[in-house]
Amino acid sequence: MIRPPSSGFLDIESNAVYQGQFGSFVIDERDRREVMIYRLGLGMAALCFAVGVALTLSGLVTVDQAEILTWLYAGMMVGLGISLWMIHIYMAVLHRALQVFWAMGAIASGAIAFSSPDPLWVTVYQQPLSIFGIGLGAVALTGIFFKEAFCFNRLETKALTVIVPLLLLGHLAGWLPLSAERGLLATWAVLFAIFALRKAMQAIPPDIGDKSVFAYLEQQKLGNVSSP
């Protein structure tokens, strides 16, 4: 991703002009608002996930009180959905694929939650095959981690790109001991929180990317330009 120059997080100049790969472009207030909403969604998802993991691993929530974990999971999925709606990704097909994975994961999670007599987290733990459903949401989240690792070389998102599928597939296959699952879950929560906090402090223009690339790809799709 081409990152346009920026003086920092507080750079809020309206209609600033940047030079991109395929021409100049303007970053306006709508672009900045979309980035802020993207980051708020990530923050919401990270906070809900961290609180849920902390309550689970601390043993402060009993099975009878587990509905709070379901609501925290729902909050995480809502935040993730908001972020996926606003994220800037050059490849439209990849963007849509992540949104589809999120939607399928949300639907599967709702179906499991409403059909099972047990709380959602109990069902997932006791029935590893449920990962085939709710894990689709994790695929979408991992897509964001991968995108951020690729674009910004973030250490925490590089680690999360490995940790998330390792934990879910390990639980699905049944070859991870409980202690390892707890450790990976805690690491996921901590690194996700670090990522969301660092994202909140990052300059805004880099998250918008090179708008001339978006314009070029759109023109290519419409058949108005030829490939370079």
mmCIF file with all atom_site columns, C-alpha atoms in Angstrom:
data_model
loop_
_atom_site.group_PDB
_atom_site.id
_atom_site.type_symbol
_atom_site.label_atom_id
_atom_site.label_alt_id
_atom_site.label_comp_id
_atom_site.label_asym_id
_atom_site.label_entity_id
_atom_site.label_seq_id
_atom_site.pdbx_PDB_ins_code
_atom_site.Cartn_x
_atom_site.Cartn_y
_atom_site.Cartn_z
_atom_site.occupancy
_atom_site.B_iso_or_equiv
_atom_site.pdbx_formal_charge
_atom_site.auth_seq_id
_atom_site.auth_comp_id
_atom_site.auth_asym_id
_atom_site.auth_atom_id
_atom_site.pdbx_PDB_model_num
ATOM 1   C CA . MET A 1 1   ? 0.000   0.000   0.000   1.00 0.00 ? 1   MET A CA 1
ATOM 2   C CA . ILE A 1 2   ? 1.335   3.465   -0.882  1.00 0.00 ? 2   ILE A CA 1
ATOM 3   C CA . ARG A 1 3   ? 1.245   5.628   2.196   1.00 0.00 ? 3   ARG A CA 1
ATOM 4   C CA . PRO A 1 4   ? 0.811   9.352   1.489   1.00 0.00 ? 4   PRO A CA 1
ATOM 5   C CA . PRO A 1 5   ? 2.846   11.748  3.633   1.00 0.00 ? 5   PRO A CA 1
ATOM 6   C CA . SER A 1 6   ? 1.398   12.956  6.898   1.00 0.00 ? 6   SER A CA 1
ATOM 7   C CA . SER A 1 7   ? 2.567   15.102  9.765   1.00 0.00 ? 7   SER A CA 1
ATOM 8   C CA . GLY A 1 8   ? 0.933   12.813  12.326  1.00 0.00 ? 8   GLY A CA 1
ATOM 9   C CA . PHE A 1 9   ? -2.306  11.871  14.010  1.00 0.00 ? 9   PHE A CA 1
ATOM 10  C CA . LEU A 1 10  ? -3.310  15.522  14.507  1.00 0.00 ? 10  LEU A CA 1
ATOM 11  C CA . ASP A 1 11  ? -2.915  16.327  10.826  1.00 0.00 ? 11  ASP A CA 1
ATOM 12  C CA . ILE A 1 12  ? -6.535  17.284  10.134  1.00 0.00 ? 12  ILE A CA 1
ATOM 13  C CA . GLU A 1 13  ? -6.104  19.594  7.159   1.00 0.00 ? 13  GLU A CA 1
ATOM 14  C CA . SER A 1 14  ? -9.190  19.369  4.952   1.00 0.00 ? 14  SER A CA 1
ATOM 15  C CA . ASN A 1 15  ? -8.891  18.640  1.231   1.00 0.00 ? 15  ASN A CA 1
ATOM 16  C CA . ALA A 1 16  ? -5.126  18.052  1.381   1.00 0.00 ? 16  ALA A CA 1
ATOM 17  C CA . VAL A 1 17  ? -3.667  17.037  -1.997  1.00 0.00 ? 17  VAL A CA 1
ATOM 18  C CA . TYR A 1 18  ? -1.397  13.988  -2.264  1.00 0.00 ? 18  TYR A CA 1
ATOM 19  C CA . GLN A 1 19  ? 0.527   12.473  -5.157  1.00 0.00 ? 19  GLN A CA 1
ATOM 20  C CA . GLY A 1 20  ? -0.358  8.850   -5.816  1.00 0.00 ? 20  GLY A CA 1
ATOM 21  C CA . GLN A 1 21  ? 0.795   6.155   -8.194  1.00 0.00 ? 21  GLN A CA 1
ATOM 22  C CA . PHE A 1 22  ? -1.744  7.105   -10.863 1.00 0.00 ? 22  PHE A CA 1
ATOM 23  C CA . GLY A 1 23  ? -2.104  10.811  -10.203 1.00 0.00 ? 23  GLY A CA 1
ATOM 24  C CA . SER A 1 24  ? -2.934  13.304  -7.488  1.00 0.00 ? 24  SER A CA 1
ATOM 25  C CA . PHE A 1 25  ? -5.850  12.888  -5.115  1.00 0.00 ? 25  PHE A CA 1
ATOM 26  C CA . VAL A 1 26  ? -7.560  14.724  -2.284  1.00 0.00 ? 26  VAL A CA 1
ATOM 27  C CA . ILE A 1 27  ? -8.222  13.445  1.218   1.00 0.00 ? 27  ILE A CA 1
ATOM 28  C CA . ASP A 1 28  ? -11.453 14.980  2.438   1.00 0.00 ? 28  ASP A CA 1
ATOM 29  C CA . GLU A 1 29  ? -13.493 14.860  5.615   1.00 0.00 ? 29  GLU A CA 1
ATOM 30  C CA . ARG A 1 30  ? -15.474 11.851  4.418   1.00 0.00 ? 30  ARG A CA 1
ATOM 31  C CA . ASP A 1 31  ? -12.257 9.844   4.072   1.00 0.00 ? 31  ASP A CA 1
ATOM 32  C CA . ARG A 1 32  ? -11.150 10.833  7.553   1.00 0.00 ? 32  ARG A CA 1
ATOM 33  C CA . ARG A 1 33  ? -14.548 10.034  9.016   1.00 0.00 ? 33  ARG A CA 1
ATOM 34  C CA . GLU A 1 34  ? -14.472 6.553   7.460   1.00 0.00 ? 34  GLU A CA 1
ATOM 35  C CA . VAL A 1 35  ? -11.037 5.894   8.984   1.00 0.00 ? 35  VAL A CA 1
ATOM 36  C CA . MET A 1 36  ? -12.190 7.038   12.407  1.00 0.00 ? 36  MET A CA 1
ATOM 37  C CA . ILE A 1 37  ? -15.254 4.790   12.219  1.00 0.00 ? 37  ILE A CA 1
ATOM 38  C CA . TYR A 1 38  ? -13.027 1.897   11.107  1.00 0.00 ? 38  TYR A CA 1
ATOM 39  C CA . ARG A 1 39  ? -10.830 2.428   14.155  1.00 0.00 ? 39  ARG A CA 1
ATOM 40  C CA . LEU A 1 40  ? -13.769 2.832   16.520  1.00 0.00 ? 40  LEU A CA 1
ATOM 41  C CA . GLY A 1 41  ? -15.112 -0.498  15.275  1.00 0.00 ? 41  GLY A CA 1
ATOM 42  C CA . LEU A 1 42  ? -11.747 -2.131  15.923  1.00 0.00 ? 42  LEU A CA 1
ATOM 43  C CA . GLY A 1 43  ? -11.629 -0.579  19.382  1.00 0.00 ? 43  GLY A CA 1
ATOM 44  C CA . MET A 1 44  ? -15.107 -1.839  20.192  1.00 0.00 ? 44  MET A CA 1
ATOM 45  C CA . ALA A 1 45  ? -14.248 -5.344  18.988  1.00 0.00 ? 45  ALA A CA 1
ATOM 46  C CA . ALA A 1 46  ? -10.948 -5.431  20.886  1.00 0.00 ? 46  ALA A CA 1
ATOM 47  C CA . LEU A 1 47  ? -12.508 -4.136  24.116  1.00 0.00 ? 47  LEU A CA 1
ATOM 48  C CA . CYS A 1 48  ? -15.402 -6.611  24.063  1.00 0.00 ? 48  CYS A CA 1
ATOM 49  C CA . PHE A 1 49  ? -13.047 -9.466  23.259  1.00 0.00 ? 49  PHE A CA 1
ATOM 50  C CA . ALA A 1 50  ? -10.544 -8.513  25.972  1.00 0.00 ? 50  ALA A CA 1
ATOM 51  C CA . VAL A 1 51  ? -13.233 -8.190  28.647  1.00 0.00 ? 51  VAL A CA 1
ATOM 52  C CA . GLY A 1 52  ? -14.791 -11.498 27.617  1.00 0.00 ? 52  GLY A CA 1
ATOM 53  C CA . VAL A 1 53  ? -11.463 -13.320 27.668  1.00 0.00 ? 53  VAL A CA 1
ATOM 54  C CA . ALA A 1 54  ? -10.526 -11.792 31.030  1.00 0.00 ? 54  ALA A CA 1
ATOM 55  C CA . LEU A 1 55  ? -13.827 -12.877 32.573  1.00 0.00 ? 55  LEU A CA 1
ATOM 56  C CA . THR A 1 56  ? -13.521 -16.358 31.095  1.00 0.00 ? 56  THR A CA 1
ATOM 57  C CA . LEU A 1 57  ? -9.941  -17.015 32.152  1.00 0.00 ? 57  LEU A CA 1
ATOM 58  C CA . SER A 1 58  ? -10.404 -15.490 35.599  1.00 0.00 ? 58  SER A CA 1
ATOM 59  C CA . GLY A 1 59  ? -13.318 -17.780 36.372  1.00 0.00 ? 59  GLY A CA 1
ATOM 60  C CA . LEU A 1 60  ? -15.411 -14.839 37.589  1.00 0.00 ? 60  LEU A CA 1
ATOM 61  C CA . VAL A 1 61  ? -18.324 -15.825 35.341  1.00 0.00 ? 61  VAL A CA 1
ATOM 62  C CA . THR A 1 62  ? -20.262 -18.977 36.122  1.00 0.00 ? 62  THR A CA 1
ATOM 63  C CA . VAL A 1 63  ? -22.215 -20.975 33.585  1.00 0.00 ? 63  VAL A CA 1
ATOM 64  C CA . ASP A 1 64  ? -25.410 -19.388 34.876  1.00 0.00 ? 64  ASP A CA 1
ATOM 65  C CA . GLN A 1 65  ? -23.950 -15.934 34.216  1.00 0.00 ? 65  GLN A CA 1
ATOM 66  C CA . ALA A 1 66  ? -22.499 -16.775 30.823  1.00 0.00 ? 66  ALA A CA 1
ATOM 67  C CA . GLU A 1 67  ? -25.018 -14.682 28.893  1.00 0.00 ? 67  GLU A CA 1
ATOM 68  C CA . ILE A 1 68  ? -22.741 -11.705 29.503  1.00 0.00 ? 68  ILE A CA 1
ATOM 69  C CA . LEU A 1 69  ? -20.070 -13.452 27.429  1.00 0.00 ? 69  LEU A CA 1
ATOM 70  C CA . THR A 1 70  ? -22.541 -13.946 24.602  1.00 0.00 ? 70  THR A CA 1
ATOM 71  C CA . TRP A 1 71  ? -23.359 -10.241 24.643  1.00 0.00 ? 71  TRP A CA 1
ATOM 72  C CA . LEU A 1 72  ? -19.670 -9.341  24.673  1.00 0.00 ? 72  LEU A CA 1
ATOM 73  C CA . TYR A 1 73  ? -19.149 -11.637 21.689  1.00 0.00 ? 73  TYR A CA 1
ATOM 74  C CA . ALA A 1 74  ? -22.046 -9.932  19.928  1.00 0.00 ? 74  ALA A CA 1
ATOM 75  C CA . GLY A 1 75  ? -20.445 -6.556  20.632  1.00 0.00 ? 75  GLY A CA 1
ATOM 76  C CA . MET A 1 76  ? -17.179 -7.787  19.167  1.00 0.00 ? 76  MET A CA 1
ATOM 77  C CA . MET A 1 77  ? -18.949 -8.964  16.015  1.00 0.00 ? 77  MET A CA 1
ATOM 78  C CA . VAL A 1 78  ? -20.774 -5.649  15.641  1.00 0.00 ? 78  VAL A CA 1
ATOM 79  C CA . GLY A 1 79  ? -17.497 -3.750  15.980  1.00 0.00 ? 79  GLY A CA 1
ATOM 80  C CA . LEU A 1 80  ? -15.849 -6.060  13.459  1.00 0.00 ? 80  LEU A CA 1
ATOM 81  C CA . GLY A 1 81  ? -18.718 -5.574  11.031  1.00 0.00 ? 81  GLY A CA 1
ATOM 82  C CA . ILE A 1 82  ? -18.402 -1.786  11.310  1.00 0.00 ? 82  ILE A CA 1
ATOM 83  C CA . SER A 1 83  ? -14.681 -1.983  10.627  1.00 0.00 ? 83  SER A CA 1
ATOM 84  C CA . LEU A 1 84  ? -15.181 -4.236  7.617   1.00 0.00 ? 84  LEU A CA 1
ATOM 85  C CA . TRP A 1 85  ? -17.721 -1.807  6.209   1.00 0.00 ? 85  TRP A CA 1
ATOM 86  C CA . MET A 1 86  ? -15.285 1.121   6.412   1.00 0.00 ? 86  MET A CA 1
ATOM 87  C CA . ILE A 1 87  ? -11.899 -0.512  5.804   1.00 0.00 ? 87  ILE A CA 1
ATOM 88  C CA . HIS A 1 88  ? -9.962  0.649   2.737   1.00 0.00 ? 88  HIS A CA 1
ATOM 89  C CA . ILE A 1 89  ? -8.711  -2.326  0.705   1.00 0.00 ? 89  ILE A CA 1
ATOM 90  C CA . TYR A 1 90  ? -7.570  -1.969  -2.907  1.00 0.00 ? 90  TYR A CA 1
ATOM 91  C CA . MET A 1 91  ? -8.875  -5.380  -3.999  1.00 0.00 ? 91  MET A CA 1
ATOM 92  C CA . ALA A 1 92  ? -12.660 -5.092  -4.005  1.00 0.00 ? 92  ALA A CA 1
ATOM 93  C CA . VAL A 1 93  ? -13.085 -8.869  -4.274  1.00 0.00 ? 93  VAL A CA 1
ATOM 94  C CA . LEU A 1 94  ? -11.040 -9.365  -1.090  1.00 0.00 ? 94  LEU A CA 1
ATOM 95  C CA . HIS A 1 95  ? -13.023 -6.667  0.705   1.00 0.00 ? 95  HIS A CA 1
ATOM 96  C CA . ARG A 1 96  ? -16.314 -8.325  -0.242  1.00 0.00 ? 96  ARG A CA 1
ATOM 97  C CA . ALA A 1 97  ? -14.989 -11.771 0.689   1.00 0.00 ? 97  ALA A CA 1
ATOM 98  C CA . LEU A 1 98  ? -14.123 -10.589 4.206   1.00 0.00 ? 98  LEU A CA 1
ATOM 99  C CA . GLN A 1 99  ? -17.572 -9.054  4.561   1.00 0.00 ? 99  GLN A CA 1
ATOM 100 C CA . VAL A 1 100 ? -19.185 -12.303 3.412   1.00 0.00 ? 100 VAL A CA 1
ATOM 101 C CA . PHE A 1 101 ? -17.111 -14.325 5.897   1.00 0.00 ? 101 PHE A CA 1
ATOM 102 C CA . TRP A 1 102 ? -18.161 -11.940 8.669   1.00 0.00 ? 102 TRP A CA 1
ATOM 103 C CA . ALA A 1 103 ? -21.851 -12.189 7.718   1.00 0.00 ? 103 ALA A CA 1
ATOM 104 C CA . MET A 1 104 ? -21.723 -15.986 7.554   1.00 0.00 ? 104 MET A CA 1
ATOM 105 C CA . GLY A 1 105 ? -19.929 -16.116 10.908  1.00 0.00 ? 105 GLY A CA 1
ATOM 106 C CA . ALA A 1 106 ? -22.501 -13.793 12.486  1.00 0.00 ? 106 ALA A CA 1
ATOM 107 C CA . ILE A 1 107 ? -25.411 -15.844 11.144  1.00 0.00 ? 107 ILE A CA 1
ATOM 108 C CA . ALA A 1 108 ? -23.810 -19.111 12.268  1.00 0.00 ? 108 ALA A CA 1
ATOM 109 C CA . SER A 1 109 ? -23.104 -17.689 15.722  1.00 0.00 ? 109 SER A CA 1
ATOM 110 C CA . GLY A 1 110 ? -26.691 -16.542 16.090  1.00 0.00 ? 110 GLY A CA 1
ATOM 111 C CA . ALA A 1 111 ? -28.001 -19.916 14.964  1.00 0.00 ? 111 ALA A CA 1
ATOM 112 C CA . ILE A 1 112 ? -25.780 -21.748 17.461  1.00 0.00 ? 112 ILE A CA 1
ATOM 113 C CA . ALA A 1 113 ? -26.652 -19.384 20.295  1.00 0.00 ? 113 ALA A CA 1
ATOM 114 C CA . PHE A 1 114 ? -30.401 -19.712 19.754  1.00 0.00 ? 114 PHE A CA 1
ATOM 115 C CA . SER A 1 115 ? -30.474 -23.440 19.043  1.00 0.00 ? 115 SER A CA 1
ATOM 116 C CA . SER A 1 116 ? -28.222 -24.656 21.845  1.00 0.00 ? 116 SER A CA 1
ATOM 117 C CA . PRO A 1 117 ? -29.526 -24.983 25.415  1.00 0.00 ? 117 PRO A CA 1
ATOM 118 C CA . ASP A 1 118 ? -26.047 -24.064 26.678  1.00 0.00 ? 118 ASP A CA 1
ATOM 119 C CA . PRO A 1 119 ? -24.359 -20.639 26.537  1.00 0.00 ? 119 PRO A CA 1
ATOM 120 C CA . LEU A 1 120 ? -22.485 -19.946 23.318  1.00 0.00 ? 120 LEU A CA 1
ATOM 121 C CA . TRP A 1 121 ? -18.991 -20.247 24.779  1.00 0.00 ? 121 TRP A CA 1
ATOM 122 C CA . VAL A 1 122 ? -19.875 -23.552 26.460  1.00 0.00 ? 122 VAL A CA 1
ATOM 123 C CA . THR A 1 123 ? -21.207 -24.915 23.183  1.00 0.00 ? 123 THR A CA 1
ATOM 124 C CA . VAL A 1 124 ? -18.085 -23.860 21.306  1.00 0.00 ? 124 VAL A CA 1
ATOM 125 C CA . TYR A 1 125 ? -15.831 -25.438 23.911  1.00 0.00 ? 125 TYR A CA 1
ATOM 126 C CA . GLN A 1 126 ? -17.765 -28.688 24.173  1.00 0.00 ? 126 GLN A CA 1
ATOM 127 C CA . GLN A 1 127 ? -18.589 -28.996 20.465  1.00 0.00 ? 127 GLN A CA 1
ATOM 128 C CA . PRO A 1 128 ? -15.443 -28.102 18.472  1.00 0.00 ? 128 PRO A CA 1
ATOM 129 C CA . LEU A 1 129 ? -17.284 -28.605 15.160  1.00 0.00 ? 129 LEU A CA 1
ATOM 130 C CA . SER A 1 130 ? -19.075 -25.324 15.874  1.00 0.00 ? 130 SER A CA 1
ATOM 131 C CA . ILE A 1 131 ? -15.795 -23.676 14.829  1.00 0.00 ? 131 ILE A CA 1
ATOM 132 C CA . PHE A 1 132 ? -16.875 -24.315 11.227  1.00 0.00 ? 132 PHE A CA 1
ATOM 133 C CA . GLY A 1 133 ? -19.590 -21.726 11.833  1.00 0.00 ? 133 GLY A CA 1
ATOM 134 C CA . ILE A 1 134 ? -18.340 -19.033 14.177  1.00 0.00 ? 134 ILE A CA 1
ATOM 135 C CA . GLY A 1 135 ? -14.808 -19.437 12.848  1.00 0.00 ? 135 GLY A CA 1
ATOM 136 C CA . LEU A 1 136 ? -15.852 -17.649 9.662   1.00 0.00 ? 136 LEU A CA 1
ATOM 137 C CA . GLY A 1 137 ? -16.023 -14.427 11.651  1.00 0.00 ? 137 GLY A CA 1
ATOM 138 C CA . ALA A 1 138 ? -12.484 -15.122 12.854  1.00 0.00 ? 138 ALA A CA 1
ATOM 139 C CA . VAL A 1 139 ? -11.438 -15.538 9.209   1.00 0.00 ? 139 VAL A CA 1
ATOM 140 C CA . ALA A 1 140 ? -12.675 -12.006 8.536   1.00 0.00 ? 140 ALA A CA 1
ATOM 141 C CA . LEU A 1 141 ? -10.831 -10.686 11.589  1.00 0.00 ? 141 LEU A CA 1
ATOM 142 C CA . THR A 1 142 ? -7.657  -12.486 10.527  1.00 0.00 ? 142 THR A CA 1
ATOM 143 C CA . GLY A 1 143 ? -8.045  -10.830 7.126   1.00 0.00 ? 143 GLY A CA 1
ATOM 144 C CA . ILE A 1 144 ? -7.840  -7.436  8.825   1.00 0.00 ? 144 ILE A CA 1
ATOM 145 C CA . PHE A 1 145 ? -4.781  -8.544  10.778  1.00 0.00 ? 145 PHE A CA 1
ATOM 146 C CA . PHE A 1 146 ? -3.127  -9.762  7.581   1.00 0.00 ? 146 PHE A CA 1
ATOM 147 C CA . LYS A 1 147 ? -3.940  -6.522  5.765   1.00 0.00 ? 147 LYS A CA 1
ATOM 148 C CA . GLU A 1 148 ? -2.488  -4.436  8.578   1.00 0.00 ? 148 GLU A CA 1
ATOM 149 C CA . ALA A 1 149 ? 0.608   -6.625  8.783   1.00 0.00 ? 149 ALA A CA 1
ATOM 150 C CA . PHE A 1 150 ? 1.147   -6.322  5.029   1.00 0.00 ? 150 PHE A CA 1
ATOM 151 C CA . CYS A 1 151 ? 0.521   -2.575  4.822   1.00 0.00 ? 151 CYS A CA 1
ATOM 152 C CA . PHE A 1 152 ? 2.145   -1.378  8.039   1.00 0.00 ? 152 PHE A CA 1
ATOM 153 C CA . ASN A 1 153 ? 4.502   -4.203  9.054   1.00 0.00 ? 153 ASN A CA 1
ATOM 154 C CA . ARG A 1 154 ? 2.939   -4.410  12.530  1.00 0.00 ? 154 ARG A CA 1
ATOM 155 C CA . LEU A 1 155 ? 4.477   -7.070  14.746  1.00 0.00 ? 155 LEU A CA 1
ATOM 156 C CA . GLU A 1 156 ? 1.283   -7.727  16.722  1.00 0.00 ? 156 GLU A CA 1
ATOM 157 C CA . THR A 1 157 ? -0.810  -8.287  13.601  1.00 0.00 ? 157 THR A CA 1
ATOM 158 C CA . LYS A 1 158 ? 1.832   -10.612 12.149  1.00 0.00 ? 158 LYS A CA 1
ATOM 159 C CA . ALA A 1 159 ? 1.584   -12.671 15.314  1.00 0.00 ? 159 ALA A CA 1
ATOM 160 C CA . LEU A 1 160 ? -2.225  -12.572 15.331  1.00 0.00 ? 160 LEU A CA 1
ATOM 161 C CA . THR A 1 161 ? -2.347  -13.780 11.723  1.00 0.00 ? 161 THR A CA 1
ATOM 162 C CA . VAL A 1 162 ? -0.775  -17.005 13.014  1.00 0.00 ? 162 VAL A CA 1
ATOM 163 C CA . ILE A 1 163 ? -2.283  -17.207 16.516  1.00 0.00 ? 163 ILE A CA 1
ATOM 164 C CA . VAL A 1 164 ? -5.966  -16.946 15.546  1.00 0.00 ? 164 VAL A CA 1
ATOM 165 C CA . PRO A 1 165 ? -6.068  -19.846 13.040  1.00 0.00 ? 165 PRO A CA 1
ATOM 166 C CA . LEU A 1 166 ? -3.683  -21.876 15.229  1.00 0.00 ? 166 LEU A CA 1
ATOM 167 C CA . LEU A 1 167 ? -6.021  -21.628 18.209  1.00 0.00 ? 167 LEU A CA 1
ATOM 168 C CA . LEU A 1 168 ? -9.222  -22.313 16.276  1.00 0.00 ? 168 LEU A CA 1
ATOM 169 C CA . LEU A 1 169 ? -7.842  -25.164 14.186  1.00 0.00 ? 169 LEU A CA 1
ATOM 170 C CA . GLY A 1 170 ? -6.085  -26.620 17.209  1.00 0.00 ? 170 GLY A CA 1
ATOM 171 C CA . HIS A 1 171 ? -9.339  -26.619 19.182  1.00 0.00 ? 171 HIS A CA 1
ATOM 172 C CA . LEU A 1 172 ? -11.227 -28.049 16.202  1.00 0.00 ? 172 LEU A CA 1
ATOM 173 C CA . ALA A 1 173 ? -8.727  -30.882 15.771  1.00 0.00 ? 173 ALA A CA 1
ATOM 174 C CA . GLY A 1 174 ? -8.456  -31.439 19.520  1.00 0.00 ? 174 GLY A CA 1
ATOM 175 C CA . TRP A 1 175 ? -4.659  -31.470 19.632  1.00 0.00 ? 175 TRP A CA 1
ATOM 176 C CA . LEU A 1 176 ? -4.127  -28.382 21.800  1.00 0.00 ? 176 LEU A CA 1
ATOM 177 C CA . PRO A 1 177 ? -4.052  -28.920 25.580  1.00 0.00 ? 177 PRO A CA 1
ATOM 178 C CA . LEU A 1 178 ? -6.268  -26.645 27.661  1.00 0.00 ? 178 LEU A CA 1
ATOM 179 C CA . SER A 1 179 ? -3.279  -24.725 29.017  1.00 0.00 ? 179 SER A CA 1
ATOM 180 C CA . ALA A 1 180 ? -2.116  -23.932 25.476  1.00 0.00 ? 180 ALA A CA 1
ATOM 181 C CA . GLU A 1 181 ? -5.597  -22.813 24.436  1.00 0.00 ? 181 GLU A CA 1
ATOM 182 C CA . ARG A 1 182 ? -5.821  -20.508 27.454  1.00 0.00 ? 182 ARG A CA 1
ATOM 183 C CA . GLY A 1 183 ? -2.397  -19.075 26.683  1.00 0.00 ? 183 GLY A CA 1
ATOM 184 C CA . LEU A 1 184 ? -3.192  -18.461 23.019  1.00 0.00 ? 184 LEU A CA 1
ATOM 185 C CA . LEU A 1 185 ? -6.563  -16.922 23.906  1.00 0.00 ? 185 LEU A CA 1
ATOM 186 C CA . ALA A 1 186 ? -4.941  -14.532 26.393  1.00 0.00 ? 186 ALA A CA 1
ATOM 187 C CA . THR A 1 187 ? -2.237  -13.623 23.869  1.00 0.00 ? 187 THR A CA 1
ATOM 188 C CA . TRP A 1 188 ? -4.889  -12.966 21.218  1.00 0.00 ? 188 TRP A CA 1
ATOM 189 C CA . ALA A 1 189 ? -6.748  -10.610 23.570  1.00 0.00 ? 189 ALA A CA 1
ATOM 190 C CA . VAL A 1 190 ? -3.619  -8.701  24.606  1.00 0.00 ? 190 VAL A CA 1
ATOM 191 C CA . LEU A 1 191 ? -2.235  -8.302  21.077  1.00 0.00 ? 191 LEU A CA 1
ATOM 192 C CA . PHE A 1 192 ? -5.649  -7.311  19.714  1.00 0.00 ? 192 PHE A CA 1
ATOM 193 C CA . ALA A 1 193 ? -5.900  -4.593  22.384  1.00 0.00 ? 193 ALA A CA 1
ATOM 194 C CA . ILE A 1 194 ? -2.374  -3.381  21.578  1.00 0.00 ? 194 ILE A CA 1
ATOM 195 C CA . PHE A 1 195 ? -3.230  -3.278  17.884  1.00 0.00 ? 195 PHE A CA 1
ATOM 196 C CA . ALA A 1 196 ? -6.422  -1.268  18.484  1.00 0.00 ? 196 ALA A CA 1
ATOM 197 C CA . LEU A 1 197 ? -4.603  1.202   20.750  1.00 0.00 ? 197 LEU A CA 1
ATOM 198 C CA . ARG A 1 198 ? -1.742  1.698   18.297  1.00 0.00 ? 198 ARG A CA 1
ATOM 199 C CA . LYS A 1 199 ? -4.248  2.089   15.488  1.00 0.00 ? 199 LYS A CA 1
ATOM 200 C CA . ALA A 1 200 ? -6.048  4.856   17.384  1.00 0.00 ? 200 ALA A CA 1
ATOM 201 C CA . MET A 1 201 ? -2.792  6.829   17.602  1.00 0.00 ? 201 MET A CA 1
ATOM 202 C CA . GLN A 1 202 ? -1.722  6.316   13.988  1.00 0.00 ? 202 GLN A CA 1
ATOM 203 C CA . ALA A 1 203 ? -1.834  9.160   11.486  1.00 0.00 ? 203 ALA A CA 1
ATOM 204 C CA . ILE A 1 204 ? -5.045  9.112   9.464   1.00 0.00 ? 204 ILE A CA 1
ATOM 205 C CA . PRO A 1 205 ? -3.850  9.455   5.817   1.00 0.00 ? 205 PRO A CA 1
ATOM 206 C CA . PRO A 1 206 ? -1.961  6.127   5.697   1.00 0.00 ? 206 PRO A CA 1
ATOM 207 C CA . ASP A 1 207 ? -5.182  4.265   6.522   1.00 0.00 ? 207 ASP A CA 1
ATOM 208 C CA . ILE A 1 208 ? -6.882  5.924   3.562   1.00 0.00 ? 208 ILE A CA 1
ATOM 209 C CA . GLY A 1 209 ? -4.194  4.751   1.206   1.00 0.00 ? 209 GLY A CA 1
ATOM 210 C CA . ASP A 1 210 ? -3.564  5.868   -2.357  1.00 0.00 ? 210 ASP A CA 1
ATOM 211 C CA . LYS A 1 211 ? -6.946  6.976   -3.693  1.00 0.00 ? 211 LYS A CA 1
ATOM 212 C CA . SER A 1 212 ? -5.549  7.168   -7.220  1.00 0.00 ? 212 SER A CA 1
ATOM 213 C CA . VAL A 1 213 ? -5.223  3.365   -7.114  1.00 0.00 ? 213 VAL A CA 1
ATOM 214 C CA . PHE A 1 214 ? -8.890  3.004   -6.158  1.00 0.00 ? 214 PHE A CA 1
ATOM 215 C CA . ALA A 1 215 ? -9.827  5.363   -9.018  1.00 0.00 ? 215 ALA A CA 1
ATOM 216 C CA . TYR A 1 216 ? -7.639  3.456   -11.484 1.00 0.00 ? 216 TYR A CA 1
ATOM 217 C CA . LEU A 1 217 ? -9.091  0.079   -10.486 1.00 0.00 ? 217 LEU A CA 1
ATOM 218 C CA . GLU A 1 218 ? -12.609 1.455   -10.789 1.00 0.00 ? 218 GLU A CA 1
ATOM 219 C CA . GLN A 1 219 ? -11.855 2.790   -14.279 1.00 0.00 ? 219 GLN A CA 1
ATOM 220 C CA . GLN A 1 220 ? -10.363 -0.561  -15.241 1.00 0.00 ? 220 GLN A CA 1
ATOM 221 C CA . LYS A 1 221 ? -13.525 -2.299  -14.084 1.00 0.00 ? 221 LYS A CA 1
ATOM 222 C CA . LEU A 1 222 ? -15.583 0.034   -16.244 1.00 0.00 ? 222 LEU A CA 1
ATOM 223 C CA . GLY A 1 223 ? -13.272 -0.585  -19.209 1.00 0.00 ? 223 GLY A CA 1
ATOM 224 C CA . ASN A 1 224 ? -12.143 3.050   -19.461 1.00 0.00 ? 224 ASN A CA 1
ATOM 225 C CA . VAL A 1 225 ? -8.414  2.377   -19.128 1.00 0.00 ? 225 VAL A CA 1
ATOM 226 C CA . SER A 1 226 ? -6.027  -0.325  -20.240 1.00 0.00 ? 226 SER A CA 1
ATOM 227 C CA . SER A 1 227 ? -3.617  -2.192  -18.024 1.00 0.00 ? 227 SER A CA 1
ATOM 228 C CA . PRO A 1 228 ? -0.180  -0.543  -17.697 1.00 0.00 ? 228 PRO A CA 1
#
